[in-house]
Amino acid sequence: MFSQRHLLDIESLSREDIVTVLDLAERFREISERPIKKVPTLRGKTVVNLFMEPSTRTRSSFEVAEKRMSADSLNFSASGSATKKGETLLDTVRNLQAMAPDFIVIRHAYAGAPHFIARHVDAAVINAGDGAHAHPTQALLDCATIREHKGPLDGLEIAIVGDIAHSRVARSDIFAFTKLGANVRLSGPRTMIPRHVEALGVRVEPTVEAALEGADVVMTLRIQAERQGGLCLFPSTREYARTFGINHQRLALAKPDAIVMHPGPINRGVEMTPEVADSERSVILSQVTHGVAVRMAVLFLLAGSPPVE
Amino acid sequence: MALTEIRELMDGAAIARVLRRMAHEIIEREQGTDDLVLVGIYSGGVYLAGRLAKHIGEIEGREPPRGAVDITLYRDDLFEGLPRPVIGKTELPFRLAHKKVVLVDDVCFTGRTVRAALDALNDYGRPHRVRLAVLVDRGLRELPIQPDYVGLRVETDVDQSVKVRLVEKGEQDRVVLFRKEPDARGEG
């Protein structure tokens, strides 16, 4: 069963909710392999994709998912929208609401924007990334990818390496992985590890080597320069690559069948070497495939929600 | 949903006899097993397709390939308050083009399930033709759909329910007619 009306973050999901999405996504993957890659399930439903922050991967993944479910979608982006002309988010949303959409998929630079919108519309709101807060569909697709390659997450050792503090992916991943019973270790420059992050049930390792030791999964994250507010949190990308970049020597510390993941966009030679990114250990493209299926599953589950009273 | 048993329509032996007869009918009408495939509708139909394929194999010496379709995503009442469904795995491990498809379901009632299954098949290819085999035809159609191979025809009312219990589902082989409570809704 799925208990949610919106998908705003991973914290509000139960373990059962997450497993429901993953099971369904497993079925939905097959739809993308058919001669006619479309089911009529969401015929007549309207989705607004409101992307107030640049995105290629996530937006196109949502669009493909919407099309494969036969929903009608329309796209708003920050550059082309009235926001540039001074409209507030609430006014934008009220105008969208007047068009009676069934779903609003929103990406916004400010944390909490999707939650704010959810309070003002009848549509089901899906958070496609809000500031440094949450990116729930990314976490769900990461879980789906891990489950395909490694089986259930219970007891798996997962290392998350990079800019934890500014990464909404890291935050959502941590909640999802720990809810599914995995052990999570973090590594990155001290300036990019939030204080008291251990309270989330994760371990902070002193070195990237310690984090990789015996890991089943290595999740690498991009340096979120745009969210660091101009602060100088590390000396240079070259030094970062030397100290934290994943190369074959470091990867050898992980389990022999460990997989390497990245939410994209990847900076080759920084978060990982091109050799690692292109090796058979890398499941980065498999993440993209799972992304479409997971988003189809989320749309399906939220479509059945009862309307607000 | 509360169900009160009215009577047993078939026991295990009757089901076995009926399926053997249907297997013979299918071979006769489809003229052997060339290009023949059986596609079961989740979940009862999948098990029955398996049993029919086995019988056909015993008679003809060659078992026809089998597939399965889940029609959840093609339902016309998907978001009308039914409990959120679990989706079975659609598996059609062959190309549908030029195949003689026999769709298999346990009970034929309103015809809406079959309509949805035909839509689903259409997304996988264009078969030569599709025929329909059901263990029980309980009447009360809401669409112009009729089965070609029928195990048992039985007159029923809308407030009744026909359940096909199968060993494959962890039950004893039986077909039972029930009366539904007035407030309950469900499918046959």
Short mmCIF file of C-alpha atoms in Angstrom, two decimals, chain A residues 16-307:
data_model
loop_
_atom_site.label_atom_id
_atom_site.label_comp_id
_atom_site.label_asym_id
_atom_site.label_seq_id
_atom_site.Cartn_x
_atom_site.Cartn_y
_atom_site.Cartn_z
CA GLU A 16 6.37 -0.17 2.95
CA ASP A 17 5.69 2.89 0.77
CA ILE A 18 9.21 2.69 -0.65
CA VAL A 19 8.96 -1.04 -1.34
CA THR A 20 5.57 -0.48 -3.05
CA VAL A 21 7.16 2.03 -5.44
CA LEU A 22 10.13 -0.25 -6.13
CA ASP A 23 7.96 -3.33 -6.79
CA LEU A 24 5.73 -1.38 -9.13
CA ALA A 25 8.70 0.22 -10.92
CA GLU A 26 10.07 -3.28 -11.57
CA ARG A 27 6.86 -4.09 -13.46
CA PHE A 28 6.84 -0.75 -15.28
CA ARG A 29 10.35 -1.24 -16.67
CA GLU A 30 8.95 -3.80 -19.08
CA ILE A 31 6.68 -1.17 -20.69
CA SER A 32 9.76 0.65 -22.02
CA GLU A 33 10.84 -2.53 -23.82
CA ARG A 34 7.57 -3.10 -25.72
CA PRO A 35 7.05 -2.34 -29.40
CA ILE A 36 4.48 0.27 -28.28
CA LYS A 37 6.02 1.89 -25.22
CA LYS A 38 2.83 3.27 -23.76
CA VAL A 39 -0.05 2.24 -21.53
CA PRO A 40 -3.37 4.12 -21.41
CA THR A 41 -3.46 4.31 -17.60
CA LEU A 42 -3.26 8.10 -17.11
CA ARG A 43 -5.26 9.07 -20.19
CA GLY A 44 -6.93 12.41 -19.62
CA LYS A 45 -4.75 13.36 -16.64
CA THR A 46 -2.73 16.56 -16.88
CA VAL A 47 0.76 17.04 -15.51
CA VAL A 48 2.44 20.42 -15.11
CA ASN A 49 6.22 20.23 -15.07
CA LEU A 50 7.32 23.37 -13.27
CA PHE A 51 11.09 23.60 -13.44
CA MET A 52 12.31 26.77 -11.76
CA GLU A 53 15.91 25.51 -11.81
CA PRO A 54 17.82 24.11 -14.77
CA SER A 55 17.43 20.38 -15.34
CA THR A 56 17.81 18.14 -18.33
CA ARG A 57 17.91 14.62 -16.96
CA THR A 58 15.17 14.84 -14.37
CA ARG A 59 12.82 16.88 -16.54
CA SER A 60 13.16 14.60 -19.56
CA SER A 61 12.84 11.54 -17.34
CA PHE A 62 9.56 12.87 -15.93
CA GLU A 63 8.37 13.76 -19.43
CA VAL A 64 9.10 10.28 -20.77
CA ALA A 65 7.39 8.70 -17.76
CA GLU A 66 4.32 10.91 -18.26
CA LYS A 67 4.13 10.07 -21.97
CA ARG A 68 4.52 6.33 -21.39
CA MET A 69 1.57 6.53 -18.97
CA SER A 70 -0.47 8.52 -21.56
CA ALA A 71 -0.76 11.66 -19.41
CA ASP A 72 -0.81 15.10 -21.05
CA SER A 73 2.03 17.28 -19.88
CA LEU A 74 2.99 20.89 -20.19
CA ASN A 75 6.31 22.43 -19.26
CA PHE A 76 7.12 25.66 -17.49
CA SER A 77 10.69 26.72 -16.93
CA ALA A 78 12.11 29.63 -14.97
CA SER A 79 13.54 31.41 -18.00
CA GLY A 80 10.32 31.38 -19.98
CA SER A 81 7.94 31.97 -17.12
CA ALA A 82 6.28 34.92 -15.46
CA THR A 83 8.66 34.57 -12.51
CA LYS A 84 11.12 36.58 -14.53
CA LYS A 85 8.44 39.26 -14.81
CA GLY A 86 8.03 39.45 -11.05
CA GLU A 87 5.23 36.99 -10.31
CA THR A 88 5.37 35.31 -6.88
CA LEU A 89 5.43 31.54 -6.57
CA LEU A 90 1.99 31.58 -4.97
CA ASP A 91 0.51 33.56 -7.88
CA THR A 92 2.14 31.23 -10.40
CA VAL A 93 0.69 28.27 -8.56
CA ARG A 94 -2.80 29.80 -8.30
CA ASN A 95 -2.75 30.34 -12.05
CA LEU A 96 -1.70 26.75 -12.63
CA GLN A 97 -4.38 25.53 -10.25
CA ALA A 98 -6.96 27.37 -12.34
CA MET A 99 -6.03 25.06 -15.24
CA ALA A 100 -6.98 22.07 -13.02
CA PRO A 101 -3.90 19.88 -13.39
CA ASP A 102 -3.85 16.46 -11.74
CA PHE A 103 -0.13 16.57 -10.97
CA ILE A 104 2.43 19.30 -10.44
CA VAL A 105 6.05 18.20 -10.75
CA ILE A 106 8.21 20.94 -9.29
CA ARG A 107 11.89 21.70 -9.09
CA HIS A 108 12.86 24.81 -7.20
CA ALA A 109 16.04 26.38 -5.86
CA TYR A 110 14.40 27.01 -2.48
CA ALA A 111 13.93 24.19 -0.01
CA GLY A 112 10.30 23.74 0.96
CA ALA A 113 8.78 25.20 -2.23
CA PRO A 114 7.01 21.89 -3.11
CA HIS A 115 5.58 21.64 0.42
CA PHE A 116 4.32 25.22 0.13
CA ILE A 117 2.65 24.46 -3.20
CA ALA A 118 1.09 21.26 -1.88
CA ARG A 119 -0.79 23.34 0.69
CA HIS A 120 -2.35 25.50 -2.02
CA VAL A 121 -3.40 23.11 -4.79
CA ASP A 122 -5.67 20.11 -5.30
CA ALA A 123 -3.15 18.43 -7.59
CA ALA A 124 -0.74 15.78 -6.38
CA VAL A 125 2.64 17.49 -5.98
CA ILE A 126 5.86 15.65 -6.83
CA ASN A 127 9.12 17.16 -5.63
CA ALA A 128 11.71 16.97 -8.41
CA GLY A 129 14.37 18.58 -6.22
CA ASP A 130 14.09 21.55 -3.84
CA GLY A 131 17.27 23.40 -2.91
CA ALA A 132 19.57 21.29 -0.76
CA HIS A 133 16.58 19.63 0.88
CA ALA A 134 15.18 16.61 -0.97
CA HIS A 135 15.08 14.78 -4.30
CA PRO A 136 12.82 11.84 -3.52
CA THR A 137 12.46 10.32 -7.01
CA GLN A 138 16.27 10.26 -7.32
CA ALA A 139 16.54 8.34 -4.05
CA LEU A 140 13.85 5.90 -5.18
CA LEU A 141 15.58 5.27 -8.50
CA ASP A 142 18.88 4.79 -6.66
CA CYS A 143 17.20 2.17 -4.46
CA ALA A 144 15.70 0.50 -7.57
CA THR A 145 19.12 0.38 -9.24
CA ILE A 146 20.81 -1.05 -6.16
CA ARG A 147 18.07 -3.62 -5.70
CA GLU A 148 18.45 -4.80 -9.28
CA HIS A 149 22.22 -5.24 -9.01
CA LYS A 150 22.58 -6.24 -5.34
CA GLY A 151 19.21 -7.57 -4.23
CA PRO A 152 17.38 -6.22 -1.15
CA LEU A 153 19.19 -3.36 0.60
CA ASP A 154 19.06 -4.97 4.07
CA GLY A 155 22.58 -5.13 5.46
CA LEU A 156 24.29 -3.68 2.39
CA GLU A 157 27.26 -1.36 2.99
CA ILE A 158 26.75 1.86 1.04
CA ALA A 159 29.38 4.60 0.84
CA ILE A 160 28.29 8.11 -0.15
CA VAL A 161 31.25 10.24 -1.19
CA GLY A 162 31.36 13.97 -1.91
CA ASP A 163 29.48 17.16 -1.10
CA ILE A 164 27.01 15.81 1.43
CA ALA A 165 26.07 19.18 2.93
CA HIS A 166 24.72 20.77 -0.25
CA SER A 167 23.29 17.65 -1.84
CA ARG A 168 19.55 16.98 -1.81
CA VAL A 169 20.36 13.61 -3.34
CA ALA A 170 22.52 12.67 -0.35
CA ARG A 171 19.81 13.65 2.11
CA SER A 172 17.07 11.69 0.33
CA ASP A 173 19.41 8.75 -0.28
CA ILE A 174 20.36 8.57 3.40
CA PHE A 175 16.71 8.41 4.48
CA ALA A 176 15.82 5.85 1.81
CA PHE A 177 18.86 3.58 2.29
CA THR A 178 18.57 3.51 6.08
CA LYS A 179 14.81 2.90 5.96
CA LEU A 180 15.50 -0.14 3.79
CA GLY A 181 18.05 -1.44 6.28
CA ALA A 182 21.36 -0.56 4.61
CA ASN A 183 24.41 0.69 6.52
CA VAL A 184 25.53 4.08 5.21
CA ARG A 185 28.99 5.61 5.54
CA LEU A 186 29.84 9.12 4.42
CA SER A 187 33.06 10.66 3.22
CA GLY A 188 33.97 14.06 1.85
CA PRO A 189 35.77 17.28 2.74
CA ARG A 190 34.96 18.12 6.39
CA THR A 191 33.55 21.46 5.17
CA MET A 192 30.93 19.55 3.18
CA ILE A 193 29.82 17.11 5.88
CA PRO A 194 26.96 18.52 7.96
CA ARG A 195 27.54 18.62 11.71
CA HIS A 196 25.66 15.96 13.71
CA VAL A 197 24.80 14.05 10.52
CA GLU A 198 25.35 10.88 12.59
CA ALA A 199 21.94 11.55 14.09
CA LEU A 200 20.49 10.24 10.81
CA GLY A 201 21.99 6.84 11.58
CA VAL A 202 25.04 7.09 9.33
CA ARG A 203 28.77 6.86 10.01
CA VAL A 204 31.26 9.55 8.97
CA GLU A 205 34.59 8.05 7.94
CA PRO A 206 37.87 9.93 8.37
CA THR A 207 39.11 9.07 4.86
CA VAL A 208 37.56 8.02 1.58
CA GLU A 209 39.59 4.81 1.84
CA ALA A 210 37.89 3.91 5.11
CA ALA A 211 34.49 4.63 3.55
CA LEU A 212 35.18 2.38 0.57
CA GLU A 213 36.56 -0.53 2.61
CA GLY A 214 34.23 -3.50 2.03
CA ALA A 215 31.47 -1.38 0.47
CA ASP A 216 28.82 -2.97 -1.78
CA VAL A 217 27.80 0.34 -3.33
CA VAL A 218 29.77 3.54 -3.92
CA MET A 219 27.57 6.57 -4.49
CA THR A 220 29.52 9.58 -5.70
CA LEU A 221 28.14 13.12 -5.62
CA ARG A 222 28.89 16.23 -7.63
CA ILE A 223 30.35 19.29 -5.89
CA GLN A 224 27.32 21.59 -5.69
CA ALA A 225 29.26 24.81 -6.38
CA GLU A 226 26.02 26.69 -7.11
CA ARG A 227 24.76 26.04 -3.58
CA GLN A 228 27.93 26.86 -1.67
CA GLY A 229 27.17 30.58 -1.62
CA GLY A 230 30.57 31.61 -2.90
CA LEU A 231 32.31 30.09 0.12
CA CYS A 232 35.67 28.47 -0.47
CA LEU A 233 35.05 25.00 0.96
CA PHE A 234 37.99 23.22 -0.63
CA PRO A 235 41.23 24.40 -2.22
CA SER A 236 40.82 23.14 -5.79
CA THR A 237 39.05 20.53 -7.86
CA ARG A 238 42.44 18.91 -8.55
CA GLU A 239 43.05 18.49 -4.87
CA TYR A 240 39.50 17.18 -4.42
CA ALA A 241 40.05 14.64 -7.20
CA ARG A 242 43.34 13.55 -5.58
CA THR A 243 41.84 13.19 -2.10
CA PHE A 244 38.28 11.99 -2.79
CA GLY A 245 38.06 11.03 -6.47
CA ILE A 246 37.17 7.38 -7.13
CA ASN A 247 39.85 5.61 -9.16
CA HIS A 248 40.58 1.93 -9.68
CA GLN A 249 43.05 1.74 -6.75
CA ARG A 250 40.49 3.13 -4.32
CA LEU A 251 37.69 1.04 -5.80
CA ALA A 252 39.81 -2.06 -5.15
CA LEU A 253 39.14 -1.50 -1.42
CA ALA A 254 35.42 -2.07 -1.95
CA LYS A 255 33.90 -5.53 -2.43
CA PRO A 256 35.02 -7.14 -5.72
CA ASP A 257 31.48 -6.84 -7.11
CA ALA A 258 30.79 -3.35 -5.77
CA ILE A 259 28.89 -0.98 -8.05
CA VAL A 260 29.60 2.72 -8.63
CA MET A 261 26.76 5.22 -8.93
CA HIS A 262 26.38 8.93 -9.68
CA PRO A 263 23.19 11.01 -9.94
CA GLY A 264 24.64 13.05 -12.82
CA PRO A 265 25.75 15.31 -14.27
CA ILE A 266 29.16 13.77 -13.77
CA ASN A 267 32.43 15.71 -13.82
CA ARG A 268 34.88 13.25 -15.27
CA GLY A 269 38.24 13.37 -13.54
CA VAL A 270 36.76 15.02 -10.43
CA GLU A 271 34.27 12.72 -8.66
CA MET A 272 35.67 9.69 -10.46
CA THR A 273 38.16 8.89 -13.18
CA PRO A 274 36.86 8.31 -16.71
CA GLU A 275 38.10 4.69 -16.43
CA VAL A 276 35.82 4.06 -13.44
CA ALA A 277 32.90 5.92 -15.02
CA ASP A 278 33.11 3.74 -18.14
CA SER A 279 33.93 0.48 -16.37
CA GLU A 280 31.45 -2.35 -15.98
CA ARG A 281 31.22 -1.51 -12.29
CA SER A 282 29.50 1.75 -13.18
CA VAL A 283 25.68 1.56 -13.21
CA ILE A 284 25.12 5.24 -14.00
CA LEU A 285 23.09 4.57 -17.15
CA SER A 286 21.09 1.89 -15.40
CA GLN A 287 20.10 4.62 -12.90
CA VAL A 288 18.66 6.65 -15.78
CA THR A 289 16.60 3.67 -17.01
CA HIS A 290 15.28 3.02 -13.52
CA GLY A 291 14.45 6.72 -13.22
CA VAL A 292 11.75 6.49 -15.89
CA ALA A 293 10.17 3.39 -14.34
CA VAL A 294 10.23 4.82 -10.81
CA ARG A 295 8.57 8.05 -11.98
CA MET A 296 5.90 6.05 -13.82
CA ALA A 297 5.24 4.16 -10.59
CA VAL A 298 5.01 7.37 -8.55
CA LEU A 299 2.56 8.94 -11.02
CA PHE A 300 0.46 5.77 -10.93
CA LEU A 301 0.36 5.59 -7.15
CA LEU A 302 -0.50 9.25 -6.68
CA ALA A 303 -3.19 9.16 -9.40
CA GLY A 304 -5.38 7.03 -7.21
CA SER A 305 -5.29 9.46 -4.29
CA PRO A 306 -8.66 10.74 -3.14
CA PRO A 307 -9.24 14.46 -3.77
#
